[in-house]
PDB file of C-alpha atoms in Angstrom:
ATOM      1  CA  UNK A   1     107.379 112.949 103.115  1.00  0.00           C
ATOM      2  CA  UNK A   2     104.530 111.389 103.672  1.00  0.00           C
ATOM      3  CA  UNK A   3     102.574 110.164 100.838  1.00  0.00           C
ATOM      4  CA  UNK A   4      99.035 109.307 102.992  1.00  0.00           C
ATOM      5  CA  UNK A   5      97.396 110.872 105.914  1.00  0.00           C
ATOM      6  CA  UNK A   6      94.669 109.473 107.235  1.00  0.00           C
ATOM      7  CA  UNK A   7      92.799 112.038 110.298  1.00  0.00           C
ATOM      8  CA  UNK A   8      91.602 110.509 113.054  1.00  0.00           C
ATOM      9  CA  UNK A   9      93.021 107.230 114.204  1.00  0.00           C
ATOM     10  CA  UNK A  10      90.175 106.155 115.760  1.00  0.00           C
ATOM     11  CA  UNK A  11      86.384 107.129 114.699  1.00  0.00           C
ATOM     12  CA  UNK A  12      83.305 105.404 116.677  1.00  0.00           C
ATOM     13  CA  UNK A  13      79.961 105.655 114.935  1.00  0.00           C
ATOM     14  CA  UNK A  14      76.313 104.652 116.212  1.00  0.00           C
ATOM     15  CA  UNK A  15      75.000 101.657 114.672  1.00  0.00           C
ATOM     16  CA  UNK A  16      73.253 103.381 111.158  1.00  0.00           C
ATOM     17  CA  UNK A  17      74.413 106.549 111.547  1.00  0.00           C
ATOM     18  CA  UNK A  18      77.054 107.692 108.256  1.00  0.00           C
ATOM     19  CA  UNK A  19      80.483 106.767 108.187  1.00  0.00           C
ATOM     20  CA  UNK A  20      83.364 109.157 107.167  1.00  0.00           C
ATOM     21  CA  UNK A  21      86.808 108.075 107.370  1.00  0.00           C
ATOM     22  CA  UNK A  22      88.972 110.810 105.839  1.00  0.00           C
ATOM     23  CA  UNK A  23      92.252 110.217 104.021  1.00  0.00           C
ATOM     24  CA  UNK A  24      94.644 112.841 102.203  1.00  0.00           C
ATOM     25  CA  UNK A  25      97.221 111.996  99.861  1.00  0.00           C
ATOM     26  CA  UNK A  26     100.171 113.595  98.577  1.00  0.00           C
ATOM     27  CA  UNK A  27     101.405 113.311  95.118  1.00  0.00           C
ATOM     28  CA  UNK A  28     102.152 115.735  91.428  1.00  0.00           C
ATOM     29  CA  UNK A  29     100.652 113.485  89.254  1.00  0.00           C
ATOM     30  CA  UNK A  30      96.872 111.694  89.717  1.00  0.00           C
ATOM     31  CA  UNK A  31      97.608 108.418  91.887  1.00  0.00           C
ATOM     32  CA  UNK A  32      96.249 105.309  92.068  1.00  0.00           C
ATOM     33  CA  UNK A  33      94.085 105.012  95.106  1.00  0.00           C
ATOM     34  CA  UNK A  34      92.996 102.677  97.325  1.00  0.00           C
ATOM     35  CA  UNK A  35      90.683 101.621 100.310  1.00  0.00           C
ATOM     36  CA  UNK A  36      91.638  97.745 102.355  1.00  0.00           C
ATOM     37  CA  UNK A  37      89.854  96.752 105.360  1.00  0.00           C
ATOM     38  CA  UNK A  38      91.534  94.897 107.747  1.00  0.00           C
ATOM     39  CA  UNK A  39      89.533  92.110 110.536  1.00  0.00           C
ATOM     40  CA  UNK A  40      91.406  91.177 113.251  1.00  0.00           C
ATOM     41  CA  UNK A  41      93.974  88.515 112.819  1.00  0.00           C
ATOM     42  CA  UNK A  42      93.572  89.115 108.844  1.00  0.00           C
ATOM     43  CA  UNK A  43      94.895  90.592 105.776  1.00  0.00           C
ATOM     44  CA  UNK A  44      93.623  92.961 104.063  1.00  0.00           C
ATOM     45  CA  UNK A  45      90.778  92.964 102.136  1.00  0.00           C
ATOM     46  CA  UNK A  46      90.027  95.753  99.203  1.00  0.00           C
ATOM     47  CA  UNK A  47      87.400  97.997  99.164  1.00  0.00           C
ATOM     48  CA  UNK A  48      87.345  99.781  96.563  1.00  0.00           C
ATOM     49  CA  UNK A  49      90.141 101.862  94.114  1.00  0.00           C
ATOM     50  CA  UNK A  50      89.924 104.694  92.133  1.00  0.00           C
ATOM     51  CA  UNK A  51      92.834 104.774  88.823  1.00  0.00           C
ATOM     52  CA  UNK A  52      90.846 106.648  86.066  1.00  0.00           C
ATOM     53  CA  UNK A  53      87.455 107.902  85.412  1.00  0.00           C
ATOM     54  CA  UNK A  54      84.715 108.460  87.516  1.00  0.00           C
ATOM     55  CA  UNK A  55      85.687 109.944  90.397  1.00  0.00           C
ATOM     56  CA  UNK A  56      83.150 108.832  92.718  1.00  0.00           C
ATOM     57  CA  UNK A  57      84.070 105.411  93.125  1.00  0.00           C
ATOM     58  CA  UNK A  58      81.447 102.290  94.699  1.00  0.00           C
ATOM     59  CA  UNK A  59      83.014  99.396  96.784  1.00  0.00           C
ATOM     60  CA  UNK A  60      81.878  96.657  98.216  1.00  0.00           C
ATOM     61  CA  UNK A  61      79.898  96.353 101.564  1.00  0.00           C
ATOM     62  CA  UNK A  62      77.994  99.578 100.799  1.00  0.00           C
ATOM     63  CA  UNK A  63      81.073 101.626 100.939  1.00  0.00           C
ATOM     64  CA  UNK A  64      81.925 104.215  98.644  1.00  0.00           C
ATOM     65  CA  UNK A  65      84.674 107.313  98.183  1.00  0.00           C
ATOM     66  CA  UNK A  66      85.352 110.165  95.903  1.00  0.00           C
ATOM     67  CA  UNK A  67      88.416 111.484  94.332  1.00  0.00           C
ATOM     68  CA  UNK A  68      88.628 115.488  94.833  1.00  0.00           C
ATOM     69  CA  UNK A  69      91.943 116.525  93.024  1.00  0.00           C
ATOM     70  CA  UNK A  70      92.018 120.070  94.138  1.00  0.00           C
ATOM     71  CA  UNK A  71      91.388 118.302  97.817  1.00  0.00           C
ATOM     72  CA  UNK A  72      93.946 115.920  97.152  1.00  0.00           C
ATOM     73  CA  UNK A  73      91.884 113.775  99.404  1.00  0.00           C
ATOM     74  CA  UNK A  74      89.726 110.352  98.799  1.00  0.00           C
ATOM     75  CA  UNK A  75      87.545 110.292 101.807  1.00  0.00           C
ATOM     76  CA  UNK A  76      85.709 106.959 102.695  1.00  0.00           C
ATOM     77  CA  UNK A  77      81.738 107.148 103.004  1.00  0.00           C
ATOM     78  CA  UNK A  78      79.057 104.674 104.175  1.00  0.00           C
ATOM     79  CA  UNK A  79      75.470 106.200 105.000  1.00  0.00           C
ATOM     80  CA  UNK A  80      74.129 103.463 107.125  1.00  0.00           C
ATOM     81  CA  UNK A  81      77.144 101.569 109.813  1.00  0.00           C
ATOM     82  CA  UNK A  82      76.692  98.046 110.351  1.00  0.00           C
ATOM     83  CA  UNK A  83      78.134  96.169 113.512  1.00  0.00           C
ATOM     84  CA  UNK A  84      80.010  94.222 110.933  1.00  0.00           C
ATOM     85  CA  UNK A  85      81.753  97.199 109.606  1.00  0.00           C
ATOM     86  CA  UNK A  86      83.847  97.647 113.401  1.00  0.00           C
ATOM     87  CA  UNK A  87      87.764  96.892 111.548  1.00  0.00           C
ATOM     88  CA  UNK A  88      90.640  98.684 111.117  1.00  0.00           C
ATOM     89  CA  UNK A  89      90.737 101.011 107.497  1.00  0.00           C
ATOM     90  CA  UNK A  90      93.744 101.875 105.482  1.00  0.00           C
ATOM     91  CA  UNK A  91      93.979 104.367 102.688  1.00  0.00           C
ATOM     92  CA  UNK A  92      97.089 103.461  99.927  1.00  0.00           C
ATOM     93  CA  UNK A  93      98.628 105.107  97.347  1.00  0.00           C
ATOM     94  CA  UNK A  94     100.361 103.728  94.182  1.00  0.00           C
ATOM     95  CA  UNK A  95     103.141 106.320  93.061  1.00  0.00           C
ATOM     96  CA  UNK A  96     104.818 104.965  90.299  1.00  0.00           C
ATOM     97  CA  UNK A  97     104.679 101.353  91.913  1.00  0.00           C
ATOM     98  CA  UNK A  98     105.484 101.931  94.848  1.00  0.00           C
ATOM     99  CA  UNK A  99     102.884 101.850  97.381  1.00  0.00           C
ATOM    100  CA  UNK A 100     101.900 104.026 100.437  1.00  0.00           C
ATOM    101  CA  UNK A 101     100.151 103.263 103.570  1.00  0.00           C
ATOM    102  CA  UNK A 102      98.327 105.401 105.547  1.00  0.00           C
ATOM    103  CA  UNK A 103      98.579 104.839 109.570  1.00  0.00           C
ATOM    104  CA  UNK A 104      94.951 103.275 109.856  1.00  0.00           C
ATOM    105  CA  UNK A 105      91.564 104.601 111.254  1.00  0.00           C
ATOM    106  CA  UNK A 106      89.856 102.231 114.009  1.00  0.00           C
ATOM    107  CA  UNK A 107      86.072 101.926 113.638  1.00  0.00           C
ATOM    108  CA  UNK A 108      84.322 100.979 116.251  1.00  0.00           C
ATOM    109  CA  UNK A 109      80.362 100.524 115.822  1.00  0.00           C
ATOM    110  CA  UNK A 110      78.507 101.329 118.823  1.00  0.00           C
ATOM    111  CA  UNK A 111      75.083  99.396 118.916  1.00  0.00           C
TER     112      UNK A 111
ATOM    113  CA  UNK B   1      90.507  85.911  90.158  1.00  0.00           C
ATOM    114  CA  UNK B   2      94.117  87.447  91.427  1.00  0.00           C
ATOM    115  CA  UNK B   3      94.388  84.998  95.011  1.00  0.00           C
ATOM    116  CA  UNK B   4      97.062  85.322  97.298  1.00  0.00           C
ATOM    117  CA  UNK B   5      97.266  82.870  99.836  1.00  0.00           C
ATOM    118  CA  UNK B   6      99.965  82.958 102.821  1.00  0.00           C
ATOM    119  CA  UNK B   7     101.069  79.848 105.268  1.00  0.00           C
ATOM    120  CA  UNK B   8     100.769  79.177 107.866  1.00  0.00           C
ATOM    121  CA  UNK B   9      98.208  81.691 109.134  1.00  0.00           C
ATOM    122  CA  UNK B  10      99.729  81.009 112.919  1.00  0.00           C
ATOM    123  CA  UNK B  11     103.418  79.967 113.769  1.00  0.00           C
ATOM    124  CA  UNK B  12     105.111  79.360 117.411  1.00  0.00           C
ATOM    125  CA  UNK B  13     108.024  78.930 117.965  1.00  0.00           C
ATOM    126  CA  UNK B  14     111.384  78.399 120.234  1.00  0.00           C
ATOM    127  CA  UNK B  15     113.599  81.306 120.343  1.00  0.00           C
ATOM    128  CA  UNK B  16     116.775  80.278 117.934  1.00  0.00           C
ATOM    129  CA  UNK B  17     114.767  78.148 115.534  1.00  0.00           C
ATOM    130  CA  UNK B  18     114.114  78.962 111.773  1.00  0.00           C
ATOM    131  CA  UNK B  19     110.615  79.663 110.227  1.00  0.00           C
ATOM    132  CA  UNK B  20     109.563  80.209 106.543  1.00  0.00           C
ATOM    133  CA  UNK B  21     106.071  81.522 105.800  1.00  0.00           C
ATOM    134  CA  UNK B  22     105.403  80.900 102.264  1.00  0.00           C
ATOM    135  CA  UNK B  23     103.251  83.341 100.185  1.00  0.00           C
ATOM    136  CA  UNK B  24     101.333  81.731  96.774  1.00  0.00           C
ATOM    137  CA  UNK B  25      99.712  83.546  93.701  1.00  0.00           C
ATOM    138  CA  UNK B  26      96.865  81.159  93.200  1.00  0.00           C
ATOM    139  CA  UNK B  27      95.261  82.235  89.884  1.00  0.00           C
ATOM    140  CA  UNK B  28      98.162  84.866  88.813  1.00  0.00           C
ATOM    141  CA  UNK B  29     101.935  85.203  87.750  1.00  0.00           C
ATOM    142  CA  UNK B  30     103.566  87.294  90.530  1.00  0.00           C
ATOM    143  CA  UNK B  31     106.708  88.867  89.517  1.00  0.00           C
ATOM    144  CA  UNK B  32     106.717  91.236  92.052  1.00  0.00           C
ATOM    145  CA  UNK B  33     105.457  90.141  95.958  1.00  0.00           C
ATOM    146  CA  UNK B  34     105.606  92.657  98.860  1.00  0.00           C
ATOM    147  CA  UNK B  35     106.961  91.244 102.541  1.00  0.00           C
ATOM    148  CA  UNK B  36     105.476  93.475 105.686  1.00  0.00           C
ATOM    149  CA  UNK B  37     105.695  93.378 109.439  1.00  0.00           C
ATOM    150  CA  UNK B  38     102.288  94.646 111.295  1.00  0.00           C
ATOM    151  CA  UNK B  39     103.018  95.369 114.901  1.00  0.00           C
ATOM    152  CA  UNK B  40      99.949  95.716 117.198  1.00  0.00           C
ATOM    153  CA  UNK B  41      97.682  98.574 116.174  1.00  0.00           C
ATOM    154  CA  UNK B  42     100.175  99.802 113.901  1.00  0.00           C
ATOM    155  CA  UNK B  43      99.977 100.493 109.757  1.00  0.00           C
ATOM    156  CA  UNK B  44     102.164  97.702 107.606  1.00  0.00           C
ATOM    157  CA  UNK B  45     105.843  98.204 107.526  1.00  0.00           C
ATOM    158  CA  UNK B  46     107.508  97.179 104.404  1.00  0.00           C
ATOM    159  CA  UNK B  47     110.143  95.027 104.647  1.00  0.00           C
ATOM    160  CA  UNK B  48     111.520  93.917 101.303  1.00  0.00           C
ATOM    161  CA  UNK B  49     110.261  93.610  97.980  1.00  0.00           C
ATOM    162  CA  UNK B  50     110.599  90.476  96.386  1.00  0.00           C
ATOM    163  CA  UNK B  51     111.457  89.831  92.546  1.00  0.00           C
ATOM    164  CA  UNK B  52     110.739  86.589  91.059  1.00  0.00           C
ATOM    165  CA  UNK B  53     114.748  84.918  90.055  1.00  0.00           C
ATOM    166  CA  UNK B  54     116.806  87.902  91.410  1.00  0.00           C
ATOM    167  CA  UNK B  55     117.690  89.152  94.974  1.00  0.00           C
ATOM    168  CA  UNK B  56     115.368  90.785  97.428  1.00  0.00           C
ATOM    169  CA  UNK B  57     115.147  94.705  97.973  1.00  0.00           C
ATOM    170  CA  UNK B  58     114.968  95.565 101.596  1.00  0.00           C
ATOM    171  CA  UNK B  59     114.174  98.712 103.176  1.00  0.00           C
ATOM    172  CA  UNK B  60     116.348 100.183 105.441  1.00  0.00           C
ATOM    173  CA  UNK B  61     116.941  98.925 108.957  1.00  0.00           C
ATOM    174  CA  UNK B  62     115.674  95.056 107.853  1.00  0.00           C
ATOM    175  CA  UNK B  63     118.561  92.992 108.594  1.00  0.00           C
ATOM    176  CA  UNK B  64     118.653  90.406 105.151  1.00  0.00           C
ATOM    177  CA  UNK B  65     120.504  88.065 107.115  1.00  0.00           C
ATOM    178  CA  UNK B  66     117.448  87.370 109.521  1.00  0.00           C
ATOM    179  CA  UNK B  67     115.226  87.881 107.039  1.00  0.00           C
ATOM    180  CA  UNK B  68     115.531  85.601 104.312  1.00  0.00           C
ATOM    181  CA  UNK B  69     113.358  85.891 101.434  1.00  0.00           C
ATOM    182  CA  UNK B  70     113.219  83.905  98.413  1.00  0.00           C
ATOM    183  CA  UNK B  71     111.194  84.204  94.916  1.00  0.00           C
ATOM    184  CA  UNK B  72     112.116  81.645  92.940  1.00  0.00           C
ATOM    185  CA  UNK B  73     109.161  80.772  90.852  1.00  0.00           C
ATOM    186  CA  UNK B  74     106.261  83.522  89.607  1.00  0.00           C
ATOM    187  CA  UNK B  75     104.126  81.867  92.237  1.00  0.00           C
ATOM    188  CA  UNK B  76     105.657  81.467  95.556  1.00  0.00           C
ATOM    189  CA  UNK B  77     107.539  83.332  97.517  1.00  0.00           C
ATOM    190  CA  UNK B  78     108.982  82.844 100.932  1.00  0.00           C
ATOM    191  CA  UNK B  79     109.708  84.641 104.136  1.00  0.00           C
ATOM    192  CA  UNK B  80     112.199  82.614 106.429  1.00  0.00           C
ATOM    193  CA  UNK B  81     113.076  83.951 109.930  1.00  0.00           C
ATOM    194  CA  UNK B  82     116.236  82.956 111.413  1.00  0.00           C
ATOM    195  CA  UNK B  83     117.269  82.356 114.409  1.00  0.00           C
ATOM    196  CA  UNK B  84     114.110  83.630 115.566  1.00  0.00           C
ATOM    197  CA  UNK B  85     114.233  85.746 118.956  1.00  0.00           C
ATOM    198  CA  UNK B  86     111.031  87.331 120.870  1.00  0.00           C
ATOM    199  CA  UNK B  87     111.346  90.531 119.368  1.00  0.00           C
ATOM    200  CA  UNK B  88     110.644  88.927 115.653  1.00  0.00           C
ATOM    201  CA  UNK B  89     106.918  87.674 117.112  1.00  0.00           C
ATOM    202  CA  UNK B  90     104.738  90.482 115.044  1.00  0.00           C
ATOM    203  CA  UNK B  91     102.183  89.617 111.696  1.00  0.00           C
ATOM    204  CA  UNK B  92     103.763  89.090 108.600  1.00  0.00           C
ATOM    205  CA  UNK B  93     101.647  90.201 105.785  1.00  0.00           C
ATOM    206  CA  UNK B  94     102.743  89.555 101.954  1.00  0.00           C
ATOM    207  CA  UNK B  95     100.854  91.102  98.943  1.00  0.00           C
ATOM    208  CA  UNK B  96     101.298  90.694  94.889  1.00  0.00           C
ATOM    209  CA  UNK B  97     101.755  92.977  92.298  1.00  0.00           C
ATOM    210  CA  UNK B  98      98.534  92.856  89.888  1.00  0.00           C
ATOM    211  CA  UNK B  99      98.746  91.985  86.140  1.00  0.00           C
ATOM    212  CA  UNK B 100      97.242  92.824  83.278  1.00  0.00           C
ATOM    213  CA  UNK B 101      94.105  94.728  83.900  1.00  0.00           C
ATOM    214  CA  UNK B 102      94.585  94.560  87.423  1.00  0.00           C
ATOM    215  CA  UNK B 103      97.749  96.721  87.044  1.00  0.00           C
ATOM    216  CA  UNK B 104      98.431  99.156  90.081  1.00  0.00           C
ATOM    217  CA  UNK B 105      96.979  96.798  92.619  1.00  0.00           C
ATOM    218  CA  UNK B 106      98.016  94.974  95.363  1.00  0.00           C
ATOM    219  CA  UNK B 107      96.453  91.626  96.792  1.00  0.00           C
ATOM    220  CA  UNK B 108      96.943  90.304  99.838  1.00  0.00           C
ATOM    221  CA  UNK B 109      97.640  87.164 102.009  1.00  0.00           C
ATOM    222  CA  UNK B 110      96.100  86.217 105.161  1.00  0.00           C
ATOM    223  CA  UNK B 111      98.241  87.064 107.336  1.00  0.00           C
ATOM    224  CA  UNK B 112     101.001  84.909 109.571  1.00  0.00           C
ATOM    225  CA  UNK B 113     101.000  85.942 113.379  1.00  0.00           C
ATOM    226  CA  UNK B 114     104.603  84.261 114.317  1.00  0.00           C
ATOM    227  CA  UNK B 115     104.845  83.922 118.366  1.00  0.00           C
ATOM    228  CA  UNK B 116     108.284  82.999 119.147  1.00  0.00           C
ATOM    229  CA  UNK B 117     108.383  81.816 123.040  1.00  0.00           C
TER     230      UNK B 117
END
């Protein structure tokens, strides 16, 4: 069973526009949730994470994500896209110390 | 804190030779490390879970004799691709499970690009 689903393998936005990358998970218990960014030929860098507490999580580079239990979602947003945001983004969940990754979303920023 | 370093970042080898990739946790002890393989434009595929002082646990379909994993210390895990062939060319990424306040999080190395000629 797919534990993490990222809708949209490719997303294109104009520079300065809102970035919205979608992530839904399937779990009977609240998981730990993560967003990672990957630049070409590099490893994964943590953008932000949700474990417990406040459901709106702020990360690096102006990104934030909101954990919505009722929707089993953890969508990633950024109010204004920058050219340097072009990269691959992965949503991940930790369920009982088992990590599951989404298939990734490639973000293109159009000047 | 919680830095993971991988070496080498790029390696080119001839078919039939073996290549070793190192994954080090620089400022914390990693009892559990993970090795992933990533194909172009694809997500990470978990190859194996490496536990310090014990045998690695391989995912289904991963040849343990082809991809040798050693986790002899709390800060070092190695992946050796034995008798490499062109189809082994890929991007390999390691990660380490966080400890203490970082429990539940994974920290990733920079990745290693293997090209087998």
